[in-house]
Amino acid sequence: MYPAAEEKPVVAVMDAEAQVAKKSRAADSVPVHVYEPYTAHLPPLKTYMHDLGQRRRFAYRMAHATLKGRNYETVFGQLWLVINPLLLAAVYFMLVTVLTGSHEGGAMKGFTLILCGLFSYYYTRNIVQLSSQSITGGGKMIMNMAFPKALLPLSSLFSSFMMYWPTLVVYAIAHFAAGRTAGIAFTWLIPIFVIQTVFSFGCGLFFAAMAVYFRDTASLLPYALRIWIYLSPVLFTVEQAREKLAGNEWLLWIFKVNPLYPIIGSWNQVILENRAPDGMLMLYGTAWAVVALFGGAWFFLSREREFAYRI
């Protein structure tokens, strides 16, 4: 006779089934990470702006640290902030005023014309250039901390303002030394300054995000900014541009579509001519500021989540 087949204990079979079911439940409870293609979308703006406002002191302190690291808070550092544009203004004055034989209103008044436009242009240039390096330069901070990334371009804005105010003191001295006066029209400088700041910050946000995708932006931007100065009313006034280019409407149109044309043109009319700026210049300047702010902010905020990965 053959031996009876050995039967497996019922308890052992039930334990095996229970272990399989337990493993299945454990596998179901493990979170599954799904990586999808990146799609640009804005963060919750109310929460984002609240966080940005709560951390504004961080941006201010970071601006101080940046200037201190570049020795701009020392006496010689602040002198260089003024001497550099002064020397550049002297070069342009020689080329535009002396070599062309134009001394309208006196040599000193011609020098203050160039100085006014140059100091105003440098304010925008510094905001755009420093902001373009803010995200790529803060890579370690971005990868190790959670914070609104717009704080970095905002810090560049604060740094540019700290670099700008010493030039105002120098221009005030040159302004009165040239025999120019100041009147009630100077109250227009406040809205003009706000318009220029908003426009420059919007451009800074755009180029800060652009530099993350195209690293050559930081290298090419200084050359573009250098060309921009010749298309802006820095070496001439708005009235002079209209007079000289009266027969060339195409070239005059190129000057008019320049965003700095209405902004610096308004500065010149108030400071140099002591009168209220043209209404159309203020309207165009405000329109450019709104477009730059909303366009730059949308491009920056919609791609902020990708900065850590790209850097």
Coordinates of N, CA and C in Angstrom, one line a residue, residues 107-190:
A107 N 27.9 125.9 -21.4 CA 28.6 124.6 -21.3 C 28.1 123.9 -20.0
M108 N 28.0 124.6 -18.9 CA 27.6 123.9 -17.6 C 26.1 123.4 -17.7
K109 N 25.3 124.1 -18.4 CA 23.9 123.6 -18.5 C 23.8 122.4 -19.5
G110 N 24.7 122.4 -20.5 CA 24.8 121.3 -21.4 C 25.3 120.0 -20.6
F111 N 26.2 120.3 -19.7 CA 26.7 119.2 -18.9 C 25.7 118.6 -17.9
T112 N 24.9 119.5 -17.3 CA 23.8 119.0 -16.4 C 22.7 118.3 -17.2
L113 N 22.5 118.6 -18.5 CA 21.5 117.9 -19.3 C 21.9 116.4 -19.4
I114 N 23.2 116.2 -19.8 CA 23.7 114.8 -19.9 C 23.8 114.1 -18.6
L115 N 24.1 114.9 -17.5 CA 24.2 114.3 -16.2 C 22.9 113.8 -15.7
C116 N 21.8 114.6 -15.9 CA 20.5 114.3 -15.5 C 20.0 113.0 -16.2
G117 N 20.2 112.9 -17.5 CA 19.7 111.7 -18.2 C 20.6 110.5 -17.8
L118 N 21.9 110.7 -17.6 CA 22.8 109.6 -17.3 C 22.5 109.0 -16.0
F119 N 22.3 109.8 -14.9 CA 22.0 109.3 -13.6 C 20.7 108.5 -13.6
S120 N 19.7 109.0 -14.3 CA 18.4 108.4 -14.4 C 18.5 107.0 -15.1
Y121 N 19.3 107.0 -16.2 CA 19.5 105.8 -17.0 C 20.2 104.7 -16.1
Y122 N 21.2 105.2 -15.4 CA 22.0 104.2 -14.5 C 21.1 103.5 -13.5
Y123 N 20.1 104.2 -13.0 CA 19.2 103.6 -12.0 C 18.5 102.4 -12.6
T124 N 17.9 102.6 -13.8 CA 17.2 101.5 -14.5 C 18.2 100.4 -14.9
R125 N 19.4 100.8 -15.4 CA 20.4 99.8 -15.8 C 20.8 98.9 -14.6
N126 N 21.1 99.5 -13.5 CA 21.5 98.8 -12.3 C 20.4 97.8 -11.9
I127 N 19.2 98.2 -11.9 CA 18.1 97.3 -11.5 C 18.0 96.1 -12.4
V128 N 18.1 96.3 -13.7 CA 17.9 95.2 -14.7 C 19.2 94.3 -14.6
Q129 N 20.3 94.9 -14.5 CA 21.6 94.1 -14.6 C 21.7 93.3 -13.3
L130 N 21.5 93.9 -12.1 CA 21.6 93.1 -10.9 C 20.6 92.1 -10.8
S131 N 19.3 92.4 -11.2 CA 18.3 91.4 -11.1 C 18.5 90.2 -12.0
S132 N 19.1 90.4 -13.2 CA 19.4 89.3 -14.1 C 20.4 88.3 -13.5
Q133 N 21.2 88.7 -12.5 CA 22.1 87.8 -11.9 C 21.6 87.3 -10.5
S134 N 20.5 87.7 -10.1 CA 20.0 87.4 -8.7 C 19.6 85.9 -8.5
I135 N 18.9 85.3 -9.5 CA 18.5 84.0 -9.3 C 19.7 83.0 -9.6
T136 N 20.4 83.2 -10.6 CA 21.5 82.3 -10.9 C 22.6 82.5 -9.8
G137 N 22.8 83.6 -9.3 CA 23.8 83.8 -8.2 C 23.3 83.3 -6.9
G138 N 22.0 83.1 -6.7 CA 21.5 82.6 -5.4 C 21.1 81.2 -5.5
G139 N 21.8 80.4 -6.2 CA 21.5 79.0 -6.4 C 21.4 78.2 -5.2
K140 N 22.4 78.3 -4.3 CA 22.5 77.5 -3.1 C 21.3 77.9 -2.2
M141 N 21.0 79.1 -2.1 CA 19.9 79.5 -1.3 C 18.6 79.0 -1.8
I142 N 18.4 79.0 -3.1 CA 17.2 78.5 -3.7 C 17.0 77.0 -3.5
M143 N 18.1 76.3 -3.5 CA 18.0 74.8 -3.4 C 17.9 74.4 -1.9
N144 N 18.2 75.2 -1.0 CA 18.1 74.8 0.4 C 17.1 75.5 1.3
M145 N 16.4 76.5 0.7 CA 15.4 77.2 1.5 C 14.1 77.4 0.7
A146 N 13.0 77.4 1.4 CA 11.7 77.7 0.8 C 11.3 79.1 1.1
F147 N 11.2 80.0 0.0 CA 10.9 81.4 0.2 C 10.4 81.9 -1.2
P148 N 9.7 83.0 -1.2 CA 9.3 83.6 -2.5 C 10.6 84.0 -3.2
K149 N 10.8 83.5 -4.4 CA 12.0 83.8 -5.1 C 12.1 85.2 -5.6
A150 N 10.9 85.9 -5.6 CA 10.9 87.3 -6.0 C 11.7 88.2 -5.0
L151 N 12.0 87.7 -3.9 CA 12.8 88.4 -2.9 C 14.2 88.8 -3.5
L152 N 14.7 87.9 -4.3 CA 16.1 88.2 -4.8 C 16.1 89.3 -5.8
P153 N 15.2 89.4 -6.8 CA 15.1 90.6 -7.6 C 14.7 91.9 -6.8
L154 N 13.9 91.7 -5.8 CA 13.5 92.8 -4.9 C 14.7 93.3 -4.2
S155 N 15.6 92.4 -3.7 CA 16.9 92.8 -3.1 C 17.7 93.6 -4.1
S156 N 17.7 93.2 -5.3 CA 18.5 94.0 -6.3 C 17.9 95.4 -6.5
L157 N 16.6 95.5 -6.4 CA 16.0 96.8 -6.5 C 16.4 97.7 -5.3
F158 N 16.5 97.2 -4.1 CA 16.9 97.9 -3.0 C 18.4 98.3 -3.1
S159 N 19.2 97.4 -3.6 CA 20.6 97.7 -3.8 C 20.8 98.9 -4.8
S160 N 20.0 98.8 -5.9 CA 20.1 99.9 -6.9 C 19.7 101.2 -6.4
F161 N 18.7 101.2 -5.5 CA 18.2 102.5 -4.9 C 19.3 103.1 -4.0
M162 N 20.0 102.2 -3.2 CA 21.0 102.7 -2.4 C 22.2 103.2 -3.2
M163 N 22.4 102.6 -4.4 CA 23.5 103.1 -5.2 C 23.1 104.4 -6.0
Y164 N 21.8 104.7 -6.0 CA 21.2 105.8 -6.8 C 21.2 107.1 -6.0
W165 N 20.9 107.0 -4.7 CA 20.7 108.3 -4.0 C 21.9 109.2 -3.9
P166 N 23.2 108.6 -3.8 CA 24.3 109.5 -3.8 C 24.4 110.4 -5.0
T167 N 24.0 109.8 -6.2 CA 24.1 110.6 -7.4 C 23.1 111.7 -7.4
L168 N 22.0 111.6 -6.7 CA 21.0 112.7 -6.6 C 21.7 113.9 -5.9
V169 N 22.5 113.7 -4.9 CA 23.2 114.7 -4.2 C 24.1 115.5 -5.1
V170 N 24.9 114.7 -5.8 CA 25.9 115.2 -6.8 C 25.2 116.1 -7.8
Y171 N 24.1 115.5 -8.4 CA 23.4 116.3 -9.4 C 22.8 117.6 -8.9
A172 N 22.3 117.5 -7.6 CA 21.7 118.8 -7.0 C 22.8 119.9 -7.0
I173 N 24.0 119.5 -6.6 CA 25.1 120.5 -6.6 C 25.3 121.0 -8.0
A174 N 25.4 120.1 -9.0 CA 25.7 120.6 -10.4 C 24.5 121.4 -10.9
H175 N 23.3 121.0 -10.5 CA 22.1 121.7 -11.0 C 22.1 123.2 -10.6
F176 N 22.4 123.5 -9.3 CA 22.4 124.9 -8.9 C 23.6 125.6 -9.3
A177 N 24.7 124.8 -9.4 CA 26.0 125.5 -9.9 C 25.8 126.0 -11.3
A178 N 25.0 125.3 -12.1 CA 24.7 125.7 -13.5 C 23.7 126.9 -13.6
G179 N 23.2 127.3 -12.5 CA 22.3 128.5 -12.5 C 20.8 128.0 -12.7
R180 N 20.6 126.8 -12.6 CA 19.2 126.3 -12.8 C 18.4 126.5 -11.5
T181 N 17.1 126.5 -11.6 CA 16.3 126.7 -10.4 C 15.4 125.5 -10.2
A182 N 14.7 125.5 -9.0 CA 13.7 124.5 -8.7 C 12.4 125.1 -8.3
G183 N 11.3 124.5 -8.7 CA 10.0 125.1 -8.4 C 9.0 124.1 -8.1
I184 N 7.7 124.5 -8.1 CA 6.6 123.6 -7.7 C 6.5 122.4 -8.7
A185 N 7.0 122.5 -9.9 CA 7.0 121.4 -10.9 C 7.8 120.2 -10.4
F186 N 8.7 120.4 -9.5 CA 9.5 119.3 -9.0 C 8.7 118.3 -8.3
T187 N 7.5 118.6 -7.9 CA 6.7 117.6 -7.2 C 6.3 116.4 -8.2
W188 N 6.4 116.7 -9.5 CA 6.2 115.7 -10.5 C 7.3 114.6 -10.4
L189 N 8.4 114.9 -9.8 CA 9.5 113.9 -9.8 C 9.1 112.6 -9.0
I190 N 8.1 112.7 -8.0 CA 7.7 111.6 -7.3 C 7.0 110.6 -8.1

